[in-house]
């Protein structure tokens, strides 16, 4: 697969994966893509933990479930989320950013049709008053998505914990920033290699939001204090390239010579 094709065809895969392990050669290729990531002073600060056994998956699945239930009770989190939630595909395409509500929350059947005027208005009202959703959260509304996502984590053929070894910090005041940048590049290299092999990847951020959860992960997986737990990825083969996504037009973020100048 051509690089540009991999970049534009890659999607976040939030659905199920095929029930088979990642082939050794495909996994080696994803790791090789990670290995060749650029980093400041070539410090190569990454360490990856590949989790194929059920014990580790269980720990991460349980933490994910717990974290999502808590998020549904967190007014600020829900409010911040609502800003980036689109009710239906038309709104999403028009905006060119954010995520589709239905991709992230299993809506009750009655509310599934975000294009319908009545359900659309109900959803809009809910998002506008996202804080009030915490009441639903306290009544256990987060339990369904939490269970769904944790099951996906548990059932994924492969989980990868991406960590950054801060002992490998490059010199200079900006050292930590440059290290973080290269960690992003590492992850993108992995995503693109995975895409080229028909492997879907999803970020699972919920169990890494809170320091106490990251500490639990550190303890279970023998990750030293010197290592930042950056992200959790779940990977597996996908049967079809079904994921949709949107982006802003390049004119929204490209400037010529000075910010605000849109003509070259
Ligand atoms: C750092 C980071 C964290 C993310 N966390 C999550 C997550 O927890 N759950 C999820 O479904 N997607 C997550 N995503 C995926 C984004 O939602 C996704 O990249 C964006 O909506 C664009 O969609 P696309 O990747 O399919 O083009 C994350 C992406 C990044 C870069």
PDB file of N, CA and C and ligand atoms in Angstrom, residues 10-14 98-99 104 202-206 231 244-247, ligand 1:
ATOM      1  N   UNK A  10      -6.521   5.103   6.706  1.00  0.00           N
ATOM      2  CA  UNK A  10      -6.508   4.695   8.120  1.00  0.00           C
ATOM      3  C   UNK A  10      -7.713   5.268   8.846  1.00  0.00           C
ATOM      4  N   UNK A  11      -8.316   4.455   9.672  1.00  0.00           N
ATOM      5  CA  UNK A  11      -9.453   4.923  10.480  1.00  0.00           C
ATOM      6  C   UNK A  11      -9.321   4.366  11.880  1.00  0.00           C
ATOM      7  N   UNK A  12      -9.988   5.025  12.820  1.00  0.00           N
ATOM      8  CA  UNK A  12     -10.090   4.464  14.169  1.00  0.00           C
ATOM      9  C   UNK A  12     -11.187   3.419  14.130  1.00  0.00           C
ATOM     10  N   UNK A  13     -10.851   2.206  14.501  1.00  0.00           N
ATOM     11  CA  UNK A  13     -11.825   1.112  14.403  1.00  0.00           C
ATOM     12  C   UNK A  13     -12.453   0.817  15.754  1.00  0.00           C
ATOM     13  N   UNK A  14     -13.703   1.175  15.873  1.00  0.00           N
ATOM     14  CA  UNK A  14     -14.367   1.039  17.175  1.00  0.00           C
ATOM     15  C   UNK A  14     -15.230  -0.213  17.249  1.00  0.00           C
ATOM     16  N   UNK A  98     -14.687  16.920  15.128  1.00  0.00           N
ATOM     17  CA  UNK A  98     -15.480  16.266  16.161  1.00  0.00           C
ATOM     18  C   UNK A  98     -15.760  14.813  15.830  1.00  0.00           C
ATOM     19  N   UNK A  99     -16.578  14.195  16.664  1.00  0.00           N
ATOM     20  CA  UNK A  99     -16.896  12.775  16.471  1.00  0.00           C
ATOM     21  C   UNK A  99     -18.413  12.591  16.449  1.00  0.00           C
ATOM     22  N   UNK A 104     -19.770   6.635  19.606  1.00  0.00           N
ATOM     23  CA  UNK A 104     -19.163   6.574  20.940  1.00  0.00           C
ATOM     24  C   UNK A 104     -20.110   6.113  22.027  1.00  0.00           C
ATOM     25  N   UNK A 202      -7.593   0.880  17.538  1.00  0.00           N
ATOM     26  CA  UNK A 202      -8.357   1.898  18.278  1.00  0.00           C
ATOM     27  C   UNK A 202      -7.563   2.335  19.504  1.00  0.00           C
ATOM     28  N   UNK A 203      -7.511   3.637  19.706  1.00  0.00           N
ATOM     29  CA  UNK A 203      -6.974   4.166  20.964  1.00  0.00           C
ATOM     30  C   UNK A 203      -8.006   3.877  22.047  1.00  0.00           C
ATOM     31  N   UNK A 204      -7.555   3.460  23.213  1.00  0.00           N
ATOM     32  CA  UNK A 204      -8.467   3.315  24.359  1.00  0.00           C
ATOM     33  C   UNK A 204      -7.903   4.197  25.474  1.00  0.00           C
ATOM     34  N   UNK A 205      -8.415   5.420  25.539  1.00  0.00           N
ATOM     35  CA  UNK A 205      -7.809   6.403  26.452  1.00  0.00           C
ATOM     36  C   UNK A 205      -8.367   6.351  27.872  1.00  0.00           C
ATOM     37  N   UNK A 206      -9.609   5.854  28.005  1.00  0.00           N
ATOM     38  CA  UNK A 206     -10.281   5.961  29.316  1.00  0.00           C
ATOM     39  C   UNK A 206      -9.433   5.446  30.490  1.00  0.00           C
ATOM     40  N   UNK A 231      -0.170   5.565  25.956  1.00  0.00           N
ATOM     41  CA  UNK A 231      -1.438   5.204  25.341  1.00  0.00           C
ATOM     42  C   UNK A 231      -1.655   3.695  25.336  1.00  0.00           C
ATOM     43  N   UNK A 244     -15.946   5.732   8.722  1.00  0.00           N
ATOM     44  CA  UNK A 244     -16.039   7.051   8.093  1.00  0.00           C
ATOM     45  C   UNK A 244     -15.286   8.042   8.967  1.00  0.00           C
ATOM     46  N   UNK A 245     -14.822   9.120   8.364  1.00  0.00           N
ATOM     47  CA  UNK A 245     -14.213  10.176   9.162  1.00  0.00           C
ATOM     48  C   UNK A 245     -14.327  11.489   8.409  1.00  0.00           C
ATOM     49  N   UNK A 246     -14.053  12.575   9.079  1.00  0.00           N
ATOM     50  CA  UNK A 246     -14.135  13.897   8.433  1.00  0.00           C
ATOM     51  C   UNK A 246     -12.892  14.703   8.802  1.00  0.00           C
ATOM     52  N   UNK A 247     -12.596  15.692   8.007  1.00  0.00           N
ATOM     53  CA  UNK A 247     -11.511  16.611   8.314  1.00  0.00           C
ATOM     54  C   UNK A 247     -11.887  18.012   7.861  1.00  0.00           C
TER      55      UNK A 247
HETATM   56  C1  LIG B   1      -4.277  10.674  21.461  1.00  0.00           C
HETATM   57  C2  LIG B   1      -5.561  10.117  20.917  1.00  0.00           C
HETATM   58  C3  LIG B   1      -6.495   9.569  21.786  1.00  0.00           C
HETATM   59  C4  LIG B   1      -7.661   8.994  21.291  1.00  0.00           C
HETATM   60  N1  LIG B   1      -8.523   8.367  22.154  1.00  0.00           N
HETATM   61  C5  LIG B   1      -9.585   7.675  21.658  1.00  0.00           C
HETATM   62  C6  LIG B   1     -10.407   6.872  22.495  1.00  0.00           C
HETATM   63  O1  LIG B   1     -10.207   6.774  23.700  1.00  0.00           O
HETATM   64  N2  LIG B   1     -11.435   6.205  21.938  1.00  0.00           N
HETATM   65  C7  LIG B   1     -11.674   6.249  20.593  1.00  0.00           C
HETATM   66  O2  LIG B   1     -12.599   5.586  20.136  1.00  0.00           O
HETATM   67  N3  LIG B   1     -10.909   7.002  19.762  1.00  0.00           N
HETATM   68  C8  LIG B   1      -9.869   7.694  20.266  1.00  0.00           C
HETATM   69  N4  LIG B   1      -9.057   8.429  19.426  1.00  0.00           N
HETATM   70  C9  LIG B   1      -9.354   8.447  17.978  1.00  0.00           C
HETATM   71  C10 LIG B   1      -9.942   9.765  17.519  1.00  0.00           C
HETATM   72  O3  LIG B   1     -11.245   9.905  18.011  1.00  0.00           O
HETATM   73  C11 LIG B   1      -9.916   9.765  15.986  1.00  0.00           C
HETATM   74  O4  LIG B   1      -8.579   9.765  15.552  1.00  0.00           O
HETATM   75  C12 LIG B   1     -10.635  10.963  15.369  1.00  0.00           C
HETATM   76  O5  LIG B   1     -11.983  10.984  15.737  1.00  0.00           O
HETATM   77  C13 LIG B   1     -10.533  10.937  13.848  1.00  0.00           C
HETATM   78  O6  LIG B   1     -11.056   9.714  13.368  1.00  0.00           O
HETATM   79  P1  LIG B   1     -10.178   8.736  12.460  1.00  0.00           P
HETATM   80  O7  LIG B   1      -8.978   8.333  13.269  1.00  0.00           O
HETATM   81  O8  LIG B   1     -11.058   7.548  12.180  1.00  0.00           O
HETATM   82  O9  LIG B   1      -9.828   9.488  11.232  1.00  0.00           O
HETATM   83  C14 LIG B   1      -7.913   9.010  19.900  1.00  0.00           C
HETATM   84  C15 LIG B   1      -6.971   9.598  19.037  1.00  0.00           C
HETATM   85  C16 LIG B   1      -5.816  10.126  19.531  1.00  0.00           C
HETATM   86  C17 LIG B   1      -4.792  10.693  18.558  1.00  0.00           C
END
